[in-house]
Short mmCIF file of C-alpha atoms (C1' of nucleotides) in Angstrom, two decimals:
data_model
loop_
_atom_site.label_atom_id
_atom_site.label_comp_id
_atom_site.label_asym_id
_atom_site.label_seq_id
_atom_site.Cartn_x
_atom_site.Cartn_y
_atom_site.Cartn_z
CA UNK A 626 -74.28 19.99 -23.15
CA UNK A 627 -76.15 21.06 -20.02
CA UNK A 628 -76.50 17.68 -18.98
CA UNK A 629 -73.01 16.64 -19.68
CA UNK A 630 -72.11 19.51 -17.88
CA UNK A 631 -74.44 18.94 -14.40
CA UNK A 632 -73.32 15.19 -14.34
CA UNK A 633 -69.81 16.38 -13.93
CA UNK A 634 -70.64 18.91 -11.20
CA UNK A 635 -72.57 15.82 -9.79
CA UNK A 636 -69.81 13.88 -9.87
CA UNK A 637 -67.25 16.23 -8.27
CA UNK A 638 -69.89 16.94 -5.28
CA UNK A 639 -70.56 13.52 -4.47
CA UNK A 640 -66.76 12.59 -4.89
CA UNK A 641 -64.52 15.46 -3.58
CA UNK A 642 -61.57 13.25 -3.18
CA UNK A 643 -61.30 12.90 -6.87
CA UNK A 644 -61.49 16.60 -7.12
CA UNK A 645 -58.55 16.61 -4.57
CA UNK A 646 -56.38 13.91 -6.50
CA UNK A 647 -57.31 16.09 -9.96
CA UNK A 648 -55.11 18.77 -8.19
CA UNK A 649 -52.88 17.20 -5.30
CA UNK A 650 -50.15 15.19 -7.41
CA UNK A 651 -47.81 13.23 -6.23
CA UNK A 652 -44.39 14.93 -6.61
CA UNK A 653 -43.45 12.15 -8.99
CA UNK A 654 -45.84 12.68 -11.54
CA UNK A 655 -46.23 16.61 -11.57
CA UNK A 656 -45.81 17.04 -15.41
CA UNK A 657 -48.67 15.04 -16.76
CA UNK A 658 -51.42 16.36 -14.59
CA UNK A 659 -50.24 19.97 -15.25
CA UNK A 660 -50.09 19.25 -19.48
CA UNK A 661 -53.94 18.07 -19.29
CA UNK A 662 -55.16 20.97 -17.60
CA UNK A 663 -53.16 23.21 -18.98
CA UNK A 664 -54.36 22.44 -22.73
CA UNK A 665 -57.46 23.09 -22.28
CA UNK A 666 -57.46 26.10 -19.13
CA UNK A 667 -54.45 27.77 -19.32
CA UNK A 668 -52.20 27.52 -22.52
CA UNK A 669 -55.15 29.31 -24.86
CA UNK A 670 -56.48 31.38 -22.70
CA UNK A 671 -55.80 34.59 -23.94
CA UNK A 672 -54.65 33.31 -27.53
CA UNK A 673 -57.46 33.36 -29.96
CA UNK A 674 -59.03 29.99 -29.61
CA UNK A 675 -56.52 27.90 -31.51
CA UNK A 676 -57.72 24.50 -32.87
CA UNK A 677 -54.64 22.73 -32.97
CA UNK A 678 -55.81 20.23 -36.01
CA UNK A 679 -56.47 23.70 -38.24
CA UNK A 680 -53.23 23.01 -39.94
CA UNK A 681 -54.46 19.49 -41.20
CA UNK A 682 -56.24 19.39 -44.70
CA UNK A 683 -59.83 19.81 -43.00
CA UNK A 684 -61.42 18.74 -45.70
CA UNK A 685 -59.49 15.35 -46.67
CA UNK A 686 -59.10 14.56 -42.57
CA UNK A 687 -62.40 15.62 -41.33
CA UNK A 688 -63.19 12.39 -39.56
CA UNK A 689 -59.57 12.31 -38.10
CA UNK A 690 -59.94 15.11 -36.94
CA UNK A 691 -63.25 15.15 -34.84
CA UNK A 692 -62.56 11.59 -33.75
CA UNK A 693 -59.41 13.59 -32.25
CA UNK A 694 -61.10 16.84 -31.35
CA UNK A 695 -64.46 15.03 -30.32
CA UNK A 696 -64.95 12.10 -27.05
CA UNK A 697 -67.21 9.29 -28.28
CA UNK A 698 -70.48 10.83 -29.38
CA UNK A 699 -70.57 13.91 -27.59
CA UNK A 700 -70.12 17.11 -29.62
CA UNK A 701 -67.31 18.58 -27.83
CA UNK A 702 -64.42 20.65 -29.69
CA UNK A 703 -61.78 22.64 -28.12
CA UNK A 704 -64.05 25.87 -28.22
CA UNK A 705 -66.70 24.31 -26.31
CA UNK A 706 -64.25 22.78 -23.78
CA UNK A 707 -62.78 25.77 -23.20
CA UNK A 708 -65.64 27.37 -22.71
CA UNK A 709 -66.83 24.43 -20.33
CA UNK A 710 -63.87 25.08 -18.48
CA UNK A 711 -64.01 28.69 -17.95
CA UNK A 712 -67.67 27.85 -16.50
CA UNK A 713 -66.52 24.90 -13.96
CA UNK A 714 -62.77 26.31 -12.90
CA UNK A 715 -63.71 30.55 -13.72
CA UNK A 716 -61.32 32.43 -15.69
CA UNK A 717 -57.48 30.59 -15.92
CA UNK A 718 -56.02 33.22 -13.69
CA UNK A 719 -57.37 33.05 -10.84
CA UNK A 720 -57.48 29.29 -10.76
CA UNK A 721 -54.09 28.24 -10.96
CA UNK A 722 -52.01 25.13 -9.85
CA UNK A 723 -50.48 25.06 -6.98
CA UNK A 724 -47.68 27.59 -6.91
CA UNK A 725 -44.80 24.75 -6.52
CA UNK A 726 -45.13 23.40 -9.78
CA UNK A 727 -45.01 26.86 -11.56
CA UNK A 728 -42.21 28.17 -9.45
CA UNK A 729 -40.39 25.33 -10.73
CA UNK A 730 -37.78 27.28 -13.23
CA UNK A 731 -34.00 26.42 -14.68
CA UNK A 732 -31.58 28.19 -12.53
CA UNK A 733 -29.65 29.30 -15.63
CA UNK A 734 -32.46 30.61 -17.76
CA UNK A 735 -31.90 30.96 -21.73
CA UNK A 736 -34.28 32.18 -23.76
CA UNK A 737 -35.40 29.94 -26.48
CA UNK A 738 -34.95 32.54 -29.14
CA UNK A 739 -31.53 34.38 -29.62
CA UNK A 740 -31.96 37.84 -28.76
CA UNK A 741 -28.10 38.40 -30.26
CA UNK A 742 -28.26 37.08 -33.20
CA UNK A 743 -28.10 38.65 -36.60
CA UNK A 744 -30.18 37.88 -39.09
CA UNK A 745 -28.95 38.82 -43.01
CA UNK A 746 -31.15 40.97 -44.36
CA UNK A 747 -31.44 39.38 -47.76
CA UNK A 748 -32.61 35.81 -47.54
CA UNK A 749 -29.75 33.69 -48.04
CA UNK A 750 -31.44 31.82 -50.91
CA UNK A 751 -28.71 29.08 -51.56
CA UNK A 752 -30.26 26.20 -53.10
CA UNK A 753 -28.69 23.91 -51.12
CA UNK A 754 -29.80 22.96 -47.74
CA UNK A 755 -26.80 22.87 -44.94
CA UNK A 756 -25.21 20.09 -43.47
CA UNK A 757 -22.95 20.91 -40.85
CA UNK A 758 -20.66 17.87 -39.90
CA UNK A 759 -20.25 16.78 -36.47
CA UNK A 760 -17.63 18.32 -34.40
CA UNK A 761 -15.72 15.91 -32.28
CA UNK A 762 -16.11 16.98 -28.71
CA UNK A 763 -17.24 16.28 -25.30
CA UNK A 764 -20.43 17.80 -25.29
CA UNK A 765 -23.26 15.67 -24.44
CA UNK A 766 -26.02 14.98 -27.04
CA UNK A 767 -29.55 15.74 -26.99
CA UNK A 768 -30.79 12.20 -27.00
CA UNK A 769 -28.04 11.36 -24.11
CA UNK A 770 -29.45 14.09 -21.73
CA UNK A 771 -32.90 12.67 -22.55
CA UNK A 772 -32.02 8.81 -21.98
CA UNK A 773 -30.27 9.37 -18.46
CA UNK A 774 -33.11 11.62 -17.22
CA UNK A 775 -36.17 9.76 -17.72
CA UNK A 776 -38.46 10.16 -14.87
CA UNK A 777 -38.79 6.98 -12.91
CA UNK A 778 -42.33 6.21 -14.51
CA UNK A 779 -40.98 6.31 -17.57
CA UNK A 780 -37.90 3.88 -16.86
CA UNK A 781 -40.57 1.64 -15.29
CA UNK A 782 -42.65 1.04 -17.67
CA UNK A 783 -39.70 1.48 -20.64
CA UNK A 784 -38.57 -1.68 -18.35
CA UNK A 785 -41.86 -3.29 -17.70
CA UNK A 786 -42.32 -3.62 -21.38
CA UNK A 787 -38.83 -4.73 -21.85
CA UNK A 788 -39.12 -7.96 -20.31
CA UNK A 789 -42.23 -8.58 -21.28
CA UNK A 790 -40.38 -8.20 -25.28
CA UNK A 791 -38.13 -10.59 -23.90
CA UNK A 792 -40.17 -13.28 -22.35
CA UNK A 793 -42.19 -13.17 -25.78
CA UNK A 794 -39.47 -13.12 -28.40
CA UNK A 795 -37.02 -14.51 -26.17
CA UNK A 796 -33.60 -12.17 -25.73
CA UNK A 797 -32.23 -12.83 -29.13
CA UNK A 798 -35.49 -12.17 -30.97
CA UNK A 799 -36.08 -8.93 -28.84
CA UNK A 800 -32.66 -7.99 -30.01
CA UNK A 801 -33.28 -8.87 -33.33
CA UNK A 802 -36.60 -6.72 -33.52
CA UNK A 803 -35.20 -3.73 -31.89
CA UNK A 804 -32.40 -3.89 -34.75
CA UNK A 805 -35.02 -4.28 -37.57
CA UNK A 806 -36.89 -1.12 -35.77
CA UNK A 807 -33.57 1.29 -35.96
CA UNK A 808 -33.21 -0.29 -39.81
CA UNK A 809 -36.63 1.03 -40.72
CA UNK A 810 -36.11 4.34 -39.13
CA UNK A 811 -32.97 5.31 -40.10
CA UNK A 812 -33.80 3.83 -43.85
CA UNK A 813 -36.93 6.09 -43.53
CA UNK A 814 -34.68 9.32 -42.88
CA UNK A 815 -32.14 8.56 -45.92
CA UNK A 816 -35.45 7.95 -47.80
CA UNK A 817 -36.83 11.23 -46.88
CA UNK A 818 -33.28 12.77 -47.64
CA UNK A 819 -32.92 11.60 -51.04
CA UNK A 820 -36.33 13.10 -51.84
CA UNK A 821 -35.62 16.40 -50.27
CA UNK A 822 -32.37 16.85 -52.42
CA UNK A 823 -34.45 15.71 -55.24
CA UNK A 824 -32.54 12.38 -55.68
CA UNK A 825 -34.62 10.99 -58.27
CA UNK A 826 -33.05 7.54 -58.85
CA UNK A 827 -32.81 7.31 -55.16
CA UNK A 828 -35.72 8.06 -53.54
CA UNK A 829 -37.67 6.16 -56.57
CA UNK A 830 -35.48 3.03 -55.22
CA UNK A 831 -36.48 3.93 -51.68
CA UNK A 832 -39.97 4.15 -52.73
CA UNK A 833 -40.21 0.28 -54.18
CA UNK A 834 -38.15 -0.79 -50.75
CA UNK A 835 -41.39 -2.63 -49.26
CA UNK A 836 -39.51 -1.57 -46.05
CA UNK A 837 -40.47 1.89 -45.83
CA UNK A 838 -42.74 2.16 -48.75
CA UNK A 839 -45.55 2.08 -45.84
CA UNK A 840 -43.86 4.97 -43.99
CA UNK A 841 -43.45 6.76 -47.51
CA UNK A 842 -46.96 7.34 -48.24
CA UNK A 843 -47.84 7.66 -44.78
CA UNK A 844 -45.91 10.87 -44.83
CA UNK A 845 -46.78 12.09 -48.58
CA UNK A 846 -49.75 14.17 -47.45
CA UNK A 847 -47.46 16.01 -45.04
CA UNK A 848 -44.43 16.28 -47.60
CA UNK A 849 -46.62 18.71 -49.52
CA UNK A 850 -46.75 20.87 -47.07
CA UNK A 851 -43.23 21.07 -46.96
CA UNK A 852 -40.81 23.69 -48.70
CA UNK A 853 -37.76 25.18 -48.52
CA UNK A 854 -35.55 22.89 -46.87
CA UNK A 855 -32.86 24.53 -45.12
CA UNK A 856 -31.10 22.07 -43.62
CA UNK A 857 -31.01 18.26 -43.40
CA UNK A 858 -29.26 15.59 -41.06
CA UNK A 859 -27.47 18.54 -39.84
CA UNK A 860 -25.29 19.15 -36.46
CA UNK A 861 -25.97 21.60 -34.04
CA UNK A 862 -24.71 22.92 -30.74
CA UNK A 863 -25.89 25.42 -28.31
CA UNK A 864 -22.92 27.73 -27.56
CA UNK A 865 -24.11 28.72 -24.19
CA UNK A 866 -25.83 25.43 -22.51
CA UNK A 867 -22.78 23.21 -24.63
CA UNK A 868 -25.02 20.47 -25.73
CA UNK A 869 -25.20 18.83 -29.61
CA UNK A 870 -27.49 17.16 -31.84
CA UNK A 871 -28.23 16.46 -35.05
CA UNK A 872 -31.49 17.31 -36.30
CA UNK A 873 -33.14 15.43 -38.90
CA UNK A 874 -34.90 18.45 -41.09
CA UNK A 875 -35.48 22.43 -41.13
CA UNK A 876 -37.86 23.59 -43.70
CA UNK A 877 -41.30 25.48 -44.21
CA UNK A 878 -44.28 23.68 -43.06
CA UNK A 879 -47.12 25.61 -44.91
CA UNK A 880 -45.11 28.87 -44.96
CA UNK A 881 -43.66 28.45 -41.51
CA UNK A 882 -39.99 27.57 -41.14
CA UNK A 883 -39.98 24.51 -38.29
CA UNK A 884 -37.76 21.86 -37.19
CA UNK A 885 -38.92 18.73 -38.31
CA UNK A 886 -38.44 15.19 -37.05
CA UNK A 887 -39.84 12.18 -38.46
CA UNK A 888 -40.83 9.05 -36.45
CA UNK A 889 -41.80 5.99 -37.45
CA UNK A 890 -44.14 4.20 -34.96
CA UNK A 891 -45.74 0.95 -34.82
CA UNK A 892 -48.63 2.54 -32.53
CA UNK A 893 -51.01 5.14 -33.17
CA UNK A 894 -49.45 8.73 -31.47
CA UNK A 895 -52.81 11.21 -32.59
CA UNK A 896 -51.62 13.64 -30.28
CA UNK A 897 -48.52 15.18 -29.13
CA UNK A 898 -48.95 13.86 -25.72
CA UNK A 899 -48.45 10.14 -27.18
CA UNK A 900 -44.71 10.97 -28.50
CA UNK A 901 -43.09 11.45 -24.83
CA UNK A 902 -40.41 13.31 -25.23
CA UNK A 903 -40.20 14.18 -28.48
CA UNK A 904 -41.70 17.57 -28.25
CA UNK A 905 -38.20 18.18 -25.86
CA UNK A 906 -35.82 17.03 -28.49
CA UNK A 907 -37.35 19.38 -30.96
CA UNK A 908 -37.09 22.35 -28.24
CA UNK A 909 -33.55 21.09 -27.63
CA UNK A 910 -32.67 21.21 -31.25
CA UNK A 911 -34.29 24.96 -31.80
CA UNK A 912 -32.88 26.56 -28.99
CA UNK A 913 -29.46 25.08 -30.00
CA UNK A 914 -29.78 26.26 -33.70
CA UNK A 915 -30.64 30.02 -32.50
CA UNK A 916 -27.68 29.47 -30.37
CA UNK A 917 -25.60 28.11 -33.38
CA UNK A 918 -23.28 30.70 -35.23
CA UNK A 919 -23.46 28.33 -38.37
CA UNK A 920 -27.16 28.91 -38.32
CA UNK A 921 -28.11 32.59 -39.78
CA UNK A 922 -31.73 32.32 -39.67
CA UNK A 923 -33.64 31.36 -36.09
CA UNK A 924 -36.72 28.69 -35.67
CA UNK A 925 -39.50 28.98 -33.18
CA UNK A 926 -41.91 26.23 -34.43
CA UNK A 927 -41.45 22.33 -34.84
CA UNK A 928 -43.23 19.49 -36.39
CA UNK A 929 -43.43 16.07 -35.23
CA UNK A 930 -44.09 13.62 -37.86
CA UNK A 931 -45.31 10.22 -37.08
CA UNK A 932 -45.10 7.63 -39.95
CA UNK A 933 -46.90 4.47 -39.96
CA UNK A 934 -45.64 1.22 -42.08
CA UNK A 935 -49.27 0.48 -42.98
CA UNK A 936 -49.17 3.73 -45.22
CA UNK A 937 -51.88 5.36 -43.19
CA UNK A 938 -51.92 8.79 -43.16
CA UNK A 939 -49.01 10.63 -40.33
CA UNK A 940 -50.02 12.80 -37.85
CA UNK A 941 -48.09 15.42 -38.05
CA UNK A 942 -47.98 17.50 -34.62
CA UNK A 943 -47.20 21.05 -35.04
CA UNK A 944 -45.90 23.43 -32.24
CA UNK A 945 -46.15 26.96 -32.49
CA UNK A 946 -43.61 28.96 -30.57
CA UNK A 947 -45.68 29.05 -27.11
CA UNK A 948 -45.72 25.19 -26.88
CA UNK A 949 -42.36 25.58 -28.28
CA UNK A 950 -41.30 27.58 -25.26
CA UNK A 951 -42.98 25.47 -23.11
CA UNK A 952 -41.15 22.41 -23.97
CA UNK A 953 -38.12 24.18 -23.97
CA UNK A 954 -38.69 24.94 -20.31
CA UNK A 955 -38.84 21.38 -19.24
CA UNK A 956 -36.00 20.28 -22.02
CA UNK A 957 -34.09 22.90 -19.68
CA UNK A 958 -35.39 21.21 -16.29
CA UNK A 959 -33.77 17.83 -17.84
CA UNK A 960 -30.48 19.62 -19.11
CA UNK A 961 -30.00 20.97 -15.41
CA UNK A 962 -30.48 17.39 -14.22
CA UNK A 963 -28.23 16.08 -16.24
CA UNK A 964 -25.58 18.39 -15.66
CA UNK A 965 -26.45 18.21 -11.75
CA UNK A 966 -25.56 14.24 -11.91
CA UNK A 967 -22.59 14.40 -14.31
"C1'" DG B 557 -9.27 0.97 -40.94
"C1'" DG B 558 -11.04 0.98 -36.25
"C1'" DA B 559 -13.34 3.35 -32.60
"C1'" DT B 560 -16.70 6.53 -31.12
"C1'" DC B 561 -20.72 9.39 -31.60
"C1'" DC B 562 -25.65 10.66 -32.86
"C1'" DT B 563 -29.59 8.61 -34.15
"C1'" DT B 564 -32.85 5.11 -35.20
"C1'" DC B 565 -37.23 2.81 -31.45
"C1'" DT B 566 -39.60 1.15 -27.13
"C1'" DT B 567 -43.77 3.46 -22.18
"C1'" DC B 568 -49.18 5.68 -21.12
"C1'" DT B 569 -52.84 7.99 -16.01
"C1'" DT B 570 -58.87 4.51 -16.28
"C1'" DC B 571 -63.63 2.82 -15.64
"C1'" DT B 572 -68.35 1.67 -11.87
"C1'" DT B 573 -72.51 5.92 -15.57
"C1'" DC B 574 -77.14 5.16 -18.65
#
DNA sequence: GGATCCTTCTTCTTCTTC
């Protein structure tokens, strides 16, 4: 560890420029940067040192996890980085990033959790999980607001690998495989319905559908984690910022009532970074249900669930109500652009 | 019944060290 440790300080001696570049981001890229510092410096700093994988069956995933937790053969885990990091950078604090990015705030502020609302004080214990129906309006969607404000690295490389698709499979072909990857996602979420309302004859169809059959197992370690489903396919809107959705799940995940959203992915995603902007269309979709009068209970965790066709186990990425509010900082960063433009 | 809407996915920052 010592060595490890001296090699680095070595390294940032001999090479201050990449010290510099560490810190001094080009405007364009300011989130990334900030999000890998920030995991390991700031975010648990004065939370009790949270292991982010705790919440995965330690005992079935143990190699998962440390080949998540751990870099090649070293015997690093988020404790000892974050110790390592309080030695090189000194206590979080004091070592900030430059004040531009943090000053960097919606002009109309809403918190993510509903200091109004009123909660019943019995449970509502309906067996029946909501489904609100779409209202028809002009209010624009979550996904909407996150299509038209992708930053322009994202749209790059969205477009790089585009044509690339295209020159491969030819325009037709891409076309055709884009289709076939909606089919198996939205096939997944009716499968996942039917079993959460305890379809029987359904979901056992669903199951034998060599379509999704993958995806279904991938996911059956994390569906046993998962009670009390209040609410399923089900529309929201924030009252205040006047923006919709429709959110795939709300239920427990191991005693914790979340919003859920299942992806199917034909790449790996082992960490939260890998699913974009995900985490901000779960944000969106909490701070619109504890802005939602049809809602009377409020959220302040998610899940991200990413199924993979091969049937190997999802990761499921969980985010407790500080990287909840995070993301729901920046999902109000893109709201404000989108609004600014439209 | 047709039209429209929300979703469904797709991207990746990384080297010179033994």
């Amino acid at each position: 560890m010592l060595l490890v440790r001296m090699k680095f300080l070595q390294l940032l001696f001999r090479k201050p420029r990449k010290l510099e570049m560490l810190f001094q981001v080009p405007f364009c890229q300011k989130q990334f940067p900030y999000m890998c510092l920030a995991t390991s410096a700031c975010l648990y700093s004065k939370k009790k040192k949270v292991n982010s994988y705790e919440q995965v069956d330690q005992e079935k995933y143990k190699n998962l996890v440390y080949s998540v937790t751990s870099y090649k053969t070293s015997a690093q885990t988020p404790e000892t980085i974050f110790e390592e990091d309080n030695l090189l950078y000194g206590p979080p604090s004091k070592h900030r990033p430059p004040i531009k990015a943090q000053t960097k705030t919606p002009k109309n502020w809403v918190p993510l959790i509903n200091p109004n609302k009123r909660i019943p004080l019995l449970n509502s214990d309906s067996d029946v999980p909501r489904k609100i129906a779409l209202q028809k309006n002009k209010m624009p969607s979550v996904t909407r607001i996150l299509q038209q404000t992708l930053s322009p690295q994202q749209a790059f490389y969205l477009e790089r690998w585009r044509q690339k698709m295209i020159l491969e499979l030819g325009k037709d072909g891409f076309e055709e495989y884009t289709k076939n990857l909606f089919l198996q996602g939205e096939l997944f979420h009716t499968a996942l319905e039917s079993i959460f309302l305890s379809e029987e004859m359904a979901a056992k169809e669903q199951r034998e559908d060599v379509a999704i059959s993958g995806y279904l197992s991938s996911v059956q370690h994390v569906l046993e984690d998962v009670s009390e489903v209040q609410a399923l396919e089900s529309a929201v809107q924030h009252e205040t910022l006047q923006y919709l959705g429709l959110v795939d799940c709300v239920a427990k995940y191991r005693g914790q009532l979340c919003v859920i959203d299942w992806k199917t992915s034909e790449k790996p995603k082992p960490t939260l970074k890998n699913t974009f902007d995900n985490p901000l269309q779960v944000a969106a979709y909490i701070g619109a249900i504890n802005h939602d009068a049809n809602y009377d209970f409020q959220v302040s965790c998610g899940l991200i669930v990413v199924a993979y066709k091969n049937g190997s186990p999802a990761h499921p990425h969980f985010m407790d109500p500080n990287l909840c509010s995070q993301y729901w900082n920046k999902w109000l960063l893109r709201l404000e652009e989108y609004m600014d433009r439209n």
